[in-house]
Coordinates of C-alpha atoms in Angstrom, one line a residue:
Chain A
M1 CA 13.1 -31.8 -4.1
T2 CA 9.8 -30.4 -5.2
T3 CA 9.3 -28.1 -8.1
S4 CA 9.7 -24.5 -7.4
S5 CA 6.1 -23.7 -8.2
T6 CA 5.2 -25.7 -5.1
L7 CA 7.7 -23.7 -3.1
M8 CA 5.4 -22.3 -0.4
G9 CA 3.4 -25.5 -0.5
F10 CA 0.9 -24.1 -3.0
V11 CA 0.5 -22.1 -6.1
H12 CA -1.7 -19.0 -6.2
R13 CA -4.7 -19.1 -8.5
R14 CA -5.5 -16.2 -10.7
R15 CA -9.0 -15.7 -9.2
R16 CA -10.1 -13.2 -11.9
G17 CA -13.6 -14.8 -11.8
A18 CA -13.9 -14.1 -8.1
E19 CA -12.8 -10.5 -8.7
L20 CA -15.5 -10.1 -11.4
F21 CA -18.1 -11.4 -9.0
L22 CA -17.0 -9.0 -6.2
L23 CA -16.9 -6.1 -8.7
V24 CA -20.5 -6.8 -9.6
L25 CA -21.4 -6.5 -5.9
A26 CA -19.3 -3.4 -5.7
L27 CA -21.2 -1.9 -8.6
A28 CA -24.4 -2.8 -6.9
V29 CA -23.2 -0.8 -3.8
G30 CA -22.3 2.2 -5.9
V31 CA -25.3 2.4 -8.2
G32 CA -27.7 1.2 -5.5
G33 CA -26.4 3.9 -3.2
Y34 CA -26.9 6.5 -6.0
A35 CA -30.5 5.3 -6.5
A36 CA -31.2 5.2 -2.8
V37 CA -30.0 8.8 -2.5
G38 CA -32.4 9.8 -5.3
V39 CA -35.3 8.0 -3.8
G40 CA -34.6 9.2 -0.2
V41 CA -34.0 12.8 -1.0
E42 CA -36.1 13.6 -4.1
G43 CA -38.6 10.8 -3.9
K44 CA -37.7 9.3 -7.3
V45 CA -34.9 7.3 -8.9
P46 CA -32.6 9.9 -10.4
A47 CA -33.1 10.4 -14.1
D48 CA -29.5 10.0 -15.0
I49 CA -29.1 6.7 -13.2
I50 CA -28.5 4.8 -16.5
G51 CA -25.8 7.2 -17.6
Y52 CA -24.2 7.3 -14.1
G53 CA -24.4 3.5 -13.6
G54 CA -23.1 2.9 -17.1
W55 CA -20.1 5.2 -16.6
L56 CA -19.2 3.7 -13.2
A57 CA -19.6 0.1 -14.7
A58 CA -17.4 1.1 -17.7
L59 CA -14.6 2.4 -15.5
I60 CA -14.7 -0.7 -13.3
V61 CA -14.9 -3.1 -16.1
A62 CA -12.0 -1.3 -17.9
A63 CA -9.8 -1.6 -14.8
H64 CA -10.8 -5.3 -14.5
I65 CA -10.0 -6.1 -18.2
V66 CA -6.6 -4.4 -17.9
I67 CA -5.8 -6.4 -14.8
R68 CA -6.8 -9.6 -16.7
L69 CA -4.4 -8.6 -19.6
V70 CA -1.3 -7.3 -17.8
A71 CA -1.5 -8.5 -14.2
P72 CA -3.3 -11.8 -14.3
Y73 CA -2.1 -13.1 -11.0
A74 CA -2.8 -9.9 -9.0
D75 CA -4.8 -9.9 -5.8
P76 CA -8.5 -10.4 -6.5
V77 CA -9.9 -8.4 -3.6
L78 CA -8.1 -5.1 -3.8
L79 CA -9.9 -3.6 -6.8
P80 CA -13.4 -4.5 -5.6
L81 CA -12.7 -3.0 -2.2
V82 CA -11.6 0.2 -3.8
A83 CA -14.5 0.2 -6.2
T84 CA -17.0 -0.2 -3.4
L85 CA -15.5 2.6 -1.3
N86 CA -15.3 4.9 -4.3
G87 CA -18.9 4.1 -5.3
L88 CA -20.2 4.6 -1.8
G89 CA -18.2 7.8 -1.6
L90 CA -19.8 9.1 -4.8
A91 CA -23.3 8.3 -3.6
V92 CA -22.7 10.1 -0.3
I93 CA -21.2 13.1 -2.0
H94 CA -24.1 13.2 -4.3
R95 CA -26.4 13.2 -1.2
I96 CA -24.4 16.1 0.2
D97 CA -24.7 18.0 -3.1
L98 CA -28.5 17.6 -2.8
G99 CA -28.3 18.7 0.8
Y100 CA -26.4 21.9 -0.2
A101 CA -28.8 22.5 -3.0
A102 CA -31.7 22.4 -0.4
R103 CA -29.8 25.1 1.5
G104 CA -29.5 27.2 -1.6
R105 CA -25.8 26.5 -2.3
E106 CA -25.1 25.1 -5.8
T107 CA -22.4 22.5 -5.8
S108 CA -21.4 19.7 -8.2
F109 CA -18.9 17.8 -6.0
A110 CA -20.2 14.4 -7.1
Q111 CA -19.8 15.2 -10.8
Q112 CA -16.3 16.5 -10.2
Q113 CA -15.5 13.5 -8.1
L114 CA -16.6 11.2 -11.0
V115 CA -14.3 13.1 -13.3
W116 CA -11.4 12.7 -10.8
M117 CA -12.3 9.0 -10.5
T118 CA -12.1 8.7 -14.3
L119 CA -8.7 10.3 -14.2
G120 CA -7.7 8.0 -11.3
V121 CA -8.7 4.9 -13.3
V122 CA -6.9 6.2 -16.4
L123 CA -3.7 6.6 -14.3
F124 CA -4.3 3.2 -12.7
V125 CA -4.5 1.6 -16.1
A126 CA -1.4 3.6 -17.3
A127 CA 0.6 2.6 -14.2
L128 CA -0.2 -1.1 -14.7
V129 CA 0.5 -1.0 -18.4
V130 CA 3.7 1.0 -18.3
L131 CA 5.2 -0.5 -15.2
R132 CA 5.6 -4.2 -15.9
D133 CA 8.0 -4.8 -13.1
H134 CA 8.0 -2.7 -9.9
R135 CA 11.7 -3.2 -9.3
V136 CA 12.4 -0.7 -12.1
L137 CA 11.4 2.0 -9.6
A138 CA 14.3 1.0 -7.4
R139 CA 16.7 2.5 -10.0
F140 CA 15.2 5.9 -9.5
T141 CA 15.3 6.0 -5.7
Y142 CA 17.0 9.3 -5.3
T143 CA 15.3 11.0 -8.3
I144 CA 11.9 10.0 -6.9
G145 CA 12.8 11.1 -3.4
F146 CA 14.1 14.5 -4.7
G147 CA 10.9 14.9 -6.7
A148 CA 8.8 14.2 -3.6
I149 CA 10.6 16.9 -1.6
I150 CA 10.2 19.4 -4.5
L151 CA 6.4 18.6 -4.6
L152 CA 6.2 19.0 -0.8
M153 CA 7.9 22.4 -1.0
L154 CA 5.9 23.6 -4.0
P155 CA 2.9 25.1 -2.1
L156 CA 5.3 27.2 0.0
L157 CA 6.0 29.3 -3.1
P158 CA 4.6 32.8 -2.6
F159 CA 2.2 32.8 -5.5
F160 CA 0.1 29.9 -4.2
E161 CA -2.5 31.0 -1.7
P162 CA -3.2 29.1 1.5
I163 CA -6.7 27.6 1.9
N164 CA -8.1 27.4 5.4
G165 CA -4.7 28.4 6.8
A166 CA -2.9 25.4 5.3
R167 CA -0.4 25.9 2.5
I168 CA -0.8 22.5 0.9
W169 CA -2.5 23.5 -2.3
I170 CA -1.3 24.7 -5.6
Q171 CA -3.6 26.4 -8.1
L172 CA -3.2 25.7 -11.8
G173 CA -5.6 27.3 -14.1
G174 CA -8.6 27.2 -11.7
L175 CA -7.8 23.7 -10.5
S176 CA -6.4 23.3 -7.1
F177 CA -4.2 20.3 -6.4
Q178 CA -2.5 18.9 -3.3
P179 CA 1.0 17.9 -4.3
G180 CA 1.5 16.2 -0.9
E181 CA -0.8 13.4 -2.0
V182 CA 1.4 12.5 -4.9
A183 CA 4.5 13.1 -2.8
K184 CA 3.4 10.4 -0.3
V185 CA 3.5 7.7 -2.9
M186 CA 6.8 8.9 -4.2
L187 CA 8.2 9.0 -0.7
V188 CA 7.2 5.3 -0.1
V189 CA 9.1 4.3 -3.2
A190 CA 12.1 6.4 -2.3
F191 CA 12.2 5.1 1.3
A192 CA 11.9 1.5 0.1
G193 CA 14.7 1.9 -2.3
Y194 CA 16.9 3.6 0.3
L195 CA 16.2 1.1 3.1
V196 CA 16.8 -1.9 0.9
L197 CA 20.3 -0.7 0.3
H198 CA 21.0 0.5 3.8
R199 CA 19.1 -1.7 6.1
D200 CA 22.0 -3.9 7.1
A201 CA 24.0 -0.9 8.3
L202 CA 20.9 0.4 10.1
A203 CA 20.2 -3.0 11.7
L204 CA 23.5 -4.3 12.7
A205 CA 25.7 -1.4 13.8
G206 CA 24.8 0.2 17.1
R207 CA 25.2 -0.1 20.8
R208 CA 23.0 -1.4 23.5
L209 CA 21.7 0.9 26.1
L210 CA 19.2 -0.1 28.8
F211 CA 18.0 -3.3 27.0
V212 CA 17.4 -1.3 23.8
D213 CA 19.6 -1.5 20.7
L214 CA 20.2 2.0 19.7
P215 CA 21.4 2.7 16.1
R216 CA 24.6 4.5 15.4
G217 CA 24.6 8.3 15.2
R218 CA 25.4 8.4 11.5
D219 CA 22.6 6.0 10.7
L220 CA 20.3 8.3 12.6
G221 CA 20.7 10.8 9.8
P222 CA 17.8 9.8 7.7
I223 CA 15.3 9.6 10.5
L224 CA 16.4 12.9 11.9
A225 CA 16.1 14.5 8.5
M226 CA 12.6 12.9 8.1
W227 CA 11.6 14.2 11.5
L228 CA 12.8 17.7 10.5
V229 CA 10.9 17.5 7.2
S230 CA 7.7 16.5 8.9
L231 CA 8.1 19.2 11.6
G232 CA 8.8 21.7 8.8
I233 CA 5.5 20.7 7.1
L234 CA 3.8 21.2 10.4
V235 CA 5.3 24.6 11.0
F236 CA 5.4 26.2 7.6
Q237 CA 2.4 24.6 5.9
R238 CA 0.3 24.2 9.1
D239 CA -0.7 20.7 8.0
L240 CA -0.9 18.5 11.1
G241 CA -2.2 15.4 9.3
S242 CA 0.4 15.1 6.6
S243 CA 3.3 15.6 9.0
L244 CA 1.9 12.8 11.2
L245 CA 1.4 10.6 8.1
F246 CA 4.9 11.1 6.8
F247 CA 6.6 10.5 10.1
G248 CA 4.5 7.4 11.0
L249 CA 5.1 6.0 7.5
F250 CA 8.9 6.4 7.8
L251 CA 9.0 4.9 11.3
V252 CA 7.0 1.8 10.2
M253 CA 9.2 1.3 7.2
L254 CA 12.4 1.6 9.2
Y255 CA 11.1 -0.8 11.8
V256 CA 10.0 -3.3 9.1
A257 CA 13.3 -3.0 7.2
T258 CA 15.6 -3.4 10.2
E259 CA 13.5 -5.5 12.6
R260 CA 15.0 -3.3 15.5
P261 CA 12.6 -2.2 18.2
G262 CA 15.2 0.5 19.0
W263 CA 13.9 2.5 16.1
I264 CA 10.4 2.5 17.5
V265 CA 11.8 3.8 20.8
V266 CA 13.8 6.5 19.1
G267 CA 11.0 7.4 16.8
G268 CA 8.4 7.4 19.6
T269 CA 10.6 9.7 21.7
L270 CA 11.1 12.0 18.7
F271 CA 7.3 12.0 18.0
L272 CA 6.5 12.8 21.6
G273 CA 9.1 15.5 21.7
G274 CA 7.9 17.0 18.5
A275 CA 4.3 16.8 19.5
L276 CA 5.0 18.4 22.9
A277 CA 7.0 21.2 21.3
A278 CA 4.4 21.8 18.7
W279 CA 1.7 21.9 21.3
K280 CA 3.7 24.4 23.5
T281 CA 4.6 26.7 20.7
L282 CA 2.0 26.5 17.9
G283 CA -1.3 28.2 18.5
H284 CA -3.3 26.1 16.0
V285 CA -2.1 22.9 17.5
Q286 CA -3.0 24.0 21.0
D287 CA -6.5 24.9 19.7
R288 CA -6.9 21.4 18.2
V289 CA -6.0 19.7 21.4
D290 CA -8.3 21.9 23.5
I291 CA -11.2 21.3 21.1
W292 CA -10.5 17.6 21.3
L293 CA -10.6 17.6 25.1
H294 CA -13.4 20.0 25.7
P295 CA -15.4 20.3 22.5
F296 CA -18.6 21.7 24.1
E297 CA -16.8 24.7 25.6
Y298 CA -16.1 25.9 22.1
Y299 CA -19.5 25.0 20.6
R300 CA -21.1 28.0 18.9
N301 CA -18.5 30.2 20.4
A302 CA -18.6 34.0 19.9
Q303 CA -15.1 34.0 18.4
P304 CA -12.6 31.4 17.2
P305 CA -11.7 28.7 17.9
F306 CA -14.9 26.9 17.1
S307 CA -15.7 23.2 17.7
D308 CA -19.0 23.2 15.8
Q309 CA -17.7 20.8 13.1
I310 CA -16.6 18.1 15.5
V311 CA -19.6 18.5 17.9
E312 CA -22.1 18.4 15.0
A313 CA -20.3 15.3 13.7
Q314 CA -20.8 13.7 17.2
F315 CA -24.5 14.6 17.1
G316 CA -24.7 13.0 13.7
F317 CA -23.2 9.8 14.9
G318 CA -25.5 9.7 17.9
W319 CA -28.6 10.6 15.8
G320 CA -27.7 7.9 13.2
G321 CA -27.5 5.2 15.8
L322 CA -27.3 1.6 14.7
I323 CA -28.8 1.6 11.2
G324 CA -28.8 5.4 10.5
R325 CA -31.6 7.8 9.5
G326 CA -31.7 6.7 5.9
F327 CA -30.6 8.8 2.9
G328 CA -32.5 12.0 2.9
E329 CA -33.7 11.7 6.5
G330 CA -30.6 13.1 8.1
D331 CA -29.0 16.5 7.8
P332 CA -25.3 15.9 7.1
T333 CA -24.7 19.3 5.6
R334 CA -24.8 20.8 9.1
V335 CA -21.2 19.8 9.4
T336 CA -18.8 22.0 7.4
Y337 CA -16.7 20.0 4.9
A338 CA -19.1 17.0 5.2
E339 CA -18.1 16.0 1.7
S340 CA -14.4 15.7 2.4
D341 CA -12.8 15.4 5.8
F342 CA -16.1 14.7 7.6
I343 CA -17.6 12.2 5.2
M344 CA -17.6 9.5 7.8
A345 CA -19.9 11.7 9.9
A346 CA -22.3 11.8 7.0
I347 CA -22.2 8.1 6.6
G348 CA -22.6 7.6 10.3
E349 CA -25.6 9.8 10.4
E350 CA -27.6 8.5 7.4
L351 CA -26.4 4.9 7.3
G352 CA -25.5 4.3 10.9
L353 CA -22.9 2.3 12.8
T354 CA -23.6 -0.7 10.5
A355 CA -22.2 1.1 7.5
V356 CA -19.4 2.7 9.4
I357 CA -18.2 -0.7 10.5
A358 CA -18.5 -2.1 7.0
V359 CA -16.4 0.8 5.7
L360 CA -13.8 0.3 8.4
L361 CA -13.7 -3.4 7.5
C362 CA -13.1 -2.5 3.9
Y363 CA -10.1 -0.4 4.9
G364 CA -8.9 -3.2 7.2
L365 CA -9.1 -5.6 4.3
I366 CA -7.2 -3.3 2.0
V367 CA -4.4 -3.0 4.6
E368 CA -4.5 -6.8 5.2
R369 CA -4.2 -7.5 1.5
A370 CA -1.3 -5.0 1.1
L371 CA 0.5 -6.6 4.0
R372 CA -0.1 -10.0 2.6
V373 CA 1.4 -8.8 -0.7
A374 CA 4.5 -7.8 1.4
L375 CA 4.7 -11.2 3.1
I376 CA 4.6 -13.2 -0.1
S377 CA 6.7 -10.9 -2.2
R378 CA 10.0 -12.4 -3.1
D379 CA 12.1 -9.3 -3.3
S380 CA 12.9 -7.0 -0.5
F381 CA 12.1 -3.8 -2.4
G382 CA 8.6 -5.0 -3.2
K383 CA 8.2 -6.1 0.4
L384 CA 9.1 -2.7 1.7
M385 CA 7.1 -0.8 -0.8
A386 CA 3.9 -2.9 -0.1
T387 CA 4.4 -2.4 3.6
G388 CA 4.8 1.3 3.1
L389 CA 1.7 1.6 1.0
A390 CA -0.2 -0.5 3.5
S391 CA 0.9 1.8 6.3
I392 CA -0.1 4.9 4.4
F393 CA -3.6 3.6 4.3
A394 CA -3.6 2.4 7.9
V395 CA -2.1 5.7 9.3
Q396 CA -4.3 7.9 7.1
V397 CA -7.5 6.1 8.0
F398 CA -6.6 6.0 11.7
V399 CA -5.7 9.7 11.8
V400 CA -8.8 11.0 9.9
I401 CA -11.5 8.6 11.3
G402 CA -9.9 8.8 14.8
G403 CA -10.2 12.6 14.5
V404 CA -13.8 12.6 13.3
T405 CA -14.9 10.2 16.0
R406 CA -12.9 12.2 18.6
L407 CA -10.5 9.4 19.5
I408 CA -7.5 11.7 18.8
P409 CA -7.2 15.4 18.0
L410 CA -8.7 16.3 14.7
T411 CA -6.2 16.7 11.8
G412 CA -7.1 17.4 8.3
L413 CA -6.6 14.4 6.0
T414 CA -8.9 12.9 3.4
T415 CA -10.6 9.6 3.9
P416 CA -9.1 7.5 1.1
F417 CA -11.5 6.9 -1.8
L418 CA -14.5 8.2 0.1
S419 CA -13.8 11.9 0.5
Y420 CA -14.3 14.5 -2.2
G421 CA -10.8 15.5 -3.3
G422 CA -9.2 14.9 -6.6
S423 CA -5.5 14.7 -5.8
S424 CA -6.1 12.2 -3.0
L425 CA -8.4 10.0 -5.2
V426 CA -5.9 9.9 -8.1
A427 CA -2.9 9.2 -5.8
N428 CA -4.8 6.4 -4.1
W429 CA -5.7 4.8 -7.4
V430 CA -2.1 4.8 -8.3
I431 CA -1.2 3.2 -5.0
I432 CA -3.6 0.4 -5.7
A433 CA -2.0 -0.1 -9.2
L434 CA 1.4 -0.4 -7.5
L435 CA 0.1 -2.9 -5.0
L436 CA -1.5 -4.9 -7.7
R437 CA 1.7 -4.9 -9.7
I438 CA 3.7 -6.1 -6.7
S439 CA 1.1 -8.8 -5.9
D440 CA 1.1 -10.0 -9.5
Q441 CA 4.9 -10.5 -9.4
A442 CA 4.6 -12.2 -6.0
R443 CA 1.8 -14.6 -6.8
R444 CA 3.0 -15.5 -10.2
P445 CA 4.6 -19.0 -10.2
V446 CA 8.4 -18.9 -9.9
P447 CA 9.9 -19.4 -13.3
D448 CA 11.7 -22.7 -12.9
L449 CA 15.2 -22.2 -14.4
S450 CA 16.9 -25.0 -12.6
A451 CA 15.0 -27.8 -14.2
D452 CA 15.6 -27.1 -17.9
E453 CA 19.3 -26.2 -17.3
E454 CA 20.7 -28.7 -19.8
E455 CA 18.5 -27.8 -22.7
S456 CA 19.2 -24.1 -22.3
D457 CA 22.9 -24.8 -22.1
D458 CA 22.7 -26.8 -25.3
E459 CA 20.8 -24.0 -27.0
S460 CA 23.3 -21.4 -25.9
T461 CA 26.3 -23.4 -27.4
Q462 CA 24.8 -24.1 -30.8
V463 CA 27.4 -24.2 -33.5
I464 CA 26.6 -21.7 -36.1
K465 CA 27.7 -22.5 -39.6
L466 CA 29.9 -19.7 -41.0
Chain B
M1 CA -42.6 7.7 -0.6
S2 CA -43.9 5.9 2.4
E3 CA -41.9 5.5 5.6
L4 CA -41.8 1.7 5.2
T5 CA -40.4 1.8 1.7
L6 CA -37.6 4.1 2.8
F7 CA -36.9 1.8 5.7
L8 CA -36.7 -1.2 3.4
I9 CA -34.5 0.7 1.0
R10 CA -32.1 1.6 3.8
V11 CA -32.0 -2.0 5.2
A12 CA -31.5 -3.4 1.6
F13 CA -28.6 -1.0 1.0
L14 CA -26.9 -1.9 4.3
A15 CA -27.5 -5.6 3.4
I16 CA -25.8 -5.2 0.0
L17 CA -22.9 -3.5 1.7
W18 CA -22.4 -6.3 4.2
I19 CA -22.9 -9.0 1.5
F20 CA -20.0 -7.4 -0.3
V21 CA -17.8 -7.3 2.7
L22 CA -18.6 -10.9 3.6
S23 CA -18.0 -12.1 0.1
A24 CA -14.7 -10.3 0.0
I25 CA -13.7 -12.1 3.2
S26 CA -14.8 -15.4 1.8
V27 CA -12.7 -14.9 -1.3
I28 CA -9.8 -14.0 0.9
R29 CA -10.4 -17.1 3.0
S30 CA -10.5 -19.4 0.0
D31 CA -7.4 -17.6 -1.4
M32 CA -5.4 -18.1 1.8
F33 CA -4.0 -21.5 0.8
G34 CA -4.0 -21.2 -2.9
A35 CA -4.9 -24.0 -5.2
R36 CA -4.0 -27.6 -4.4
V37 CA -1.2 -28.6 -6.7
P38 CA -2.5 -31.4 -9.0
E39 CA -0.9 -34.8 -8.6
A40 CA 0.4 -34.9 -12.1
A41 CA 2.1 -31.6 -11.9
R42 CA 3.7 -32.5 -8.6
G43 CA 5.2 -35.7 -10.0
Q44 CA 6.4 -34.0 -13.2
G45 CA 8.9 -31.5 -11.9
A46 CA 10.5 -33.6 -9.3
G47 CA 12.6 -36.5 -10.5
A48 CA 11.3 -38.6 -7.6
P49 CA 8.1 -37.3 -6.0
R50 CA 8.6 -36.8 -2.3
P51 CA 6.7 -39.3 -0.3
P52 CA 4.8 -37.3 2.2
K53 CA 5.5 -39.7 5.1
Q54 CA 9.2 -39.7 5.0
P55 CA 10.5 -36.4 3.9
K56 CA 13.8 -36.8 5.6
P57 CA 15.6 -39.2 3.3
S58 CA 14.8 -37.2 0.2
K59 CA 15.9 -34.1 1.8
R60 CA 19.2 -35.5 2.9
R61 CA 19.7 -37.0 -0.6
G62 CA 19.1 -33.7 -2.3
S63 CA 20.6 -31.3 0.2
P64 CA 23.8 -29.5 -0.7
T65 CA 26.3 -28.6 2.0
H66 CA 28.5 -25.9 0.4
V67 CA 28.9 -23.5 -2.4
A68 CA 32.0 -23.9 -4.5
V69 CA 33.6 -21.7 -7.2
T70 CA 34.2 -24.1 -10.2
Q71 CA 35.6 -21.7 -12.8
G72 CA 37.3 -18.3 -12.8
S73 CA 40.2 -16.8 -11.0
S74 CA 39.0 -17.7 -7.5
A75 CA 38.3 -21.3 -8.5
G76 CA 38.3 -23.7 -5.5
A77 CA 37.0 -21.2 -3.0
T78 CA 34.1 -22.7 -1.0
A79 CA 31.7 -21.6 1.7
S80 CA 29.6 -23.8 3.9
L81 CA 25.9 -23.4 3.5
A82 CA 25.5 -23.6 7.3
Q83 CA 26.4 -19.9 7.4
A84 CA 23.6 -19.0 5.0
P85 CA 22.8 -16.4 3.8
I86 CA 26.0 -16.3 1.9
L87 CA 27.2 -13.1 0.4
I88 CA 29.2 -13.3 -2.9
G89 CA 31.2 -10.4 -4.2
R90 CA 34.5 -8.5 -4.2
G91 CA 34.0 -6.9 -0.9
T92 CA 35.9 -8.0 2.2
D93 CA 32.7 -8.9 4.0
A94 CA 31.7 -11.4 1.4
A95 CA 31.7 -15.1 2.4
I96 CA 33.0 -16.0 -1.1
R97 CA 35.4 -13.3 -2.2
L98 CA 35.7 -13.1 -5.9
E99 CA 38.7 -11.7 -7.8
D100 CA 36.7 -11.0 -10.8
D101 CA 36.7 -7.6 -12.5
Y102 CA 33.1 -8.1 -13.6
A103 CA 31.8 -8.8 -10.1
S104 CA 30.4 -6.1 -7.9
T105 CA 31.4 -5.5 -4.2
R106 CA 28.2 -7.1 -3.0
H107 CA 27.1 -9.0 -6.0
A108 CA 24.7 -11.8 -5.0
R109 CA 23.4 -13.7 -2.1
I110 CA 22.5 -17.4 -1.7
A111 CA 19.9 -18.0 0.9
A112 CA 17.5 -20.8 1.9
S113 CA 13.8 -20.9 2.1
G114 CA 12.5 -24.2 3.4
D115 CA 14.7 -26.8 1.8
Q116 CA 15.1 -24.7 -1.4
W117 CA 18.2 -22.7 -2.1
F118 CA 17.9 -19.3 -3.8
V119 CA 20.3 -17.0 -5.5
E120 CA 19.4 -13.4 -5.4
D121 CA 21.2 -10.6 -7.3
L122 CA 21.9 -7.7 -5.1
G123 CA 21.7 -5.0 -7.7
S124 CA 25.0 -5.8 -9.3
T125 CA 26.3 -3.9 -12.3
N126 CA 26.9 -6.9 -14.7
G127 CA 24.2 -9.2 -13.4
T128 CA 24.0 -12.8 -12.2
Y129 CA 23.2 -15.5 -14.8
I130 CA 21.8 -18.9 -14.6
G131 CA 22.5 -20.6 -17.9
S132 CA 22.0 -17.8 -20.4
V133 CA 19.3 -16.0 -18.4
R134 CA 20.0 -12.9 -16.3
I135 CA 18.1 -13.3 -13.1
T136 CA 15.9 -10.5 -12.0
Q137 CA 14.4 -12.1 -8.9
P138 CA 15.4 -14.7 -6.3
T139 CA 15.7 -17.9 -8.3
T140 CA 15.8 -21.5 -7.1
I141 CA 19.0 -23.4 -7.7
A142 CA 19.7 -27.1 -7.3
I143 CA 23.0 -29.1 -7.0
G144 CA 24.9 -28.6 -10.2
T145 CA 23.1 -25.5 -11.3
Q146 CA 25.7 -23.2 -12.7
V147 CA 25.5 -19.6 -11.5
R148 CA 27.6 -17.3 -13.5
I149 CA 28.9 -14.0 -12.1
G150 CA 31.2 -12.2 -14.5
K151 CA 33.8 -14.8 -15.5
T152 CA 33.2 -16.9 -12.4
I153 CA 30.9 -19.9 -12.1
L154 CA 29.6 -21.1 -8.8
E155 CA 27.7 -24.3 -8.0
L156 CA 26.0 -25.9 -5.0
K157 CA 27.9 -29.1 -4.0
K158 CA 27.0 -31.9 -1.7

């Protein structure tokens, strides 16, 4: 018998040095991007580069030190990937700020984003320090799930105003916040807790119909409820992206938990049914599909619907070509919402396909690392949670970048870590903290309790003199 | 600022971006198989270090065949490890059914991973103990390791 630390044939190293090395490169991307924007747009390195770079470095180093202290075995690649995307996003948002300024519109998106990033890192640190063991979350499955539903319903209250037709924001003292972004993290935790308990019933009971194992009717309850919730979001909040995200997330987690392809069939059918019904009955869904199929017919239309946003984004990608126009040489602010949903179009225009592929690879690596955490995790709750968090990233990136590049109809979601948007950024930092916590637990050598059995027995039966 | 400088800045920035991506991939690559376990550590934990060329004898020597209840009101109950994973608890679907007021319906599970056996607590009320330690994650057990559930003690047997 080998020792349990050699269980999988190897032990994981801590790799904190490798993480630091990658973080230095990530910082070079962030600060270098900021400097390049200054040089390209204004012809000089920005005056506040020291302050900006110092602030970014302080945030990243703080996150690194906290990982060293409280999660020494955590995955070494996740934090640098996130830091790079966040740094690149800040630089591009700063570029867009300058672009708006040239058009006479004063914005300070980059500064606000830096403030939100600071808040994100603070919550990241807090999550790692407070949550020493992710399994604690399993105790609050239903509480967390209930909280998530409340948060999702919150924007429907009458005193919160819809923005751009979607009721997904709440306004608190001048700040607007999307509770759905927080709810998605809570839903993953709640799903994972629920499925760990019920996966046997979901997987084993059921009957076979046409080569497909269909689950029992009563086990269908949760997925039907989830389907209704996501349709409800679609109908009442007019938020296509989130409803797609929640439904896809739940389907992936069900499939992973039960290993039954039947769920994919059922879920796929429900998705197609829901999508068809929405397309038939909801005007704004129909518009989206039409714009996706025939964008140029709606370009610079006299009356809505318009397709200017998506068409200008395509022009930008085409103009950018392989290595882009260079910072300051393009005109990304043609596209409305270039700083949030359409940030990939700005990157494609000024940095070209080369940078777009690098960004996509970064997302791919985040998803890969998260799925690897799920593979090596020893407890099922951690496995499911890591899978869910990975699929959030995967689905969200696919939906938004697929929409911007006109692969699928456009739905509004933020590009994680790149887009301007406080709630999304903060929630994503917390997701990374959870992933690092699970990976720290999974990569830590197994405490070997079987070897020192005798000694611990002797200790526990000490005779105490009375 | 001249055209050439701007071009060089653009190329340099893209290069940094890609150097980062490639370094991240190389860290992942070197992380894939972890650290080699040093010889000393390998010999230390195992009573007899497994000779790599004949793994079978050592496996047969060390491999348990069933789980038995050694103490408690259901003492004597056994379950063959061939049916792993083995569910332990008060429920009727448990492979080892305990008559122990301190056990939960689905209390713990014994499962294999490679040639190791694990006991995993299934969220029981009163917990599963190895020695005096309450286990919080799947924990390796060997022949003779006493797993305590309520007033019951289970062991792996040859």
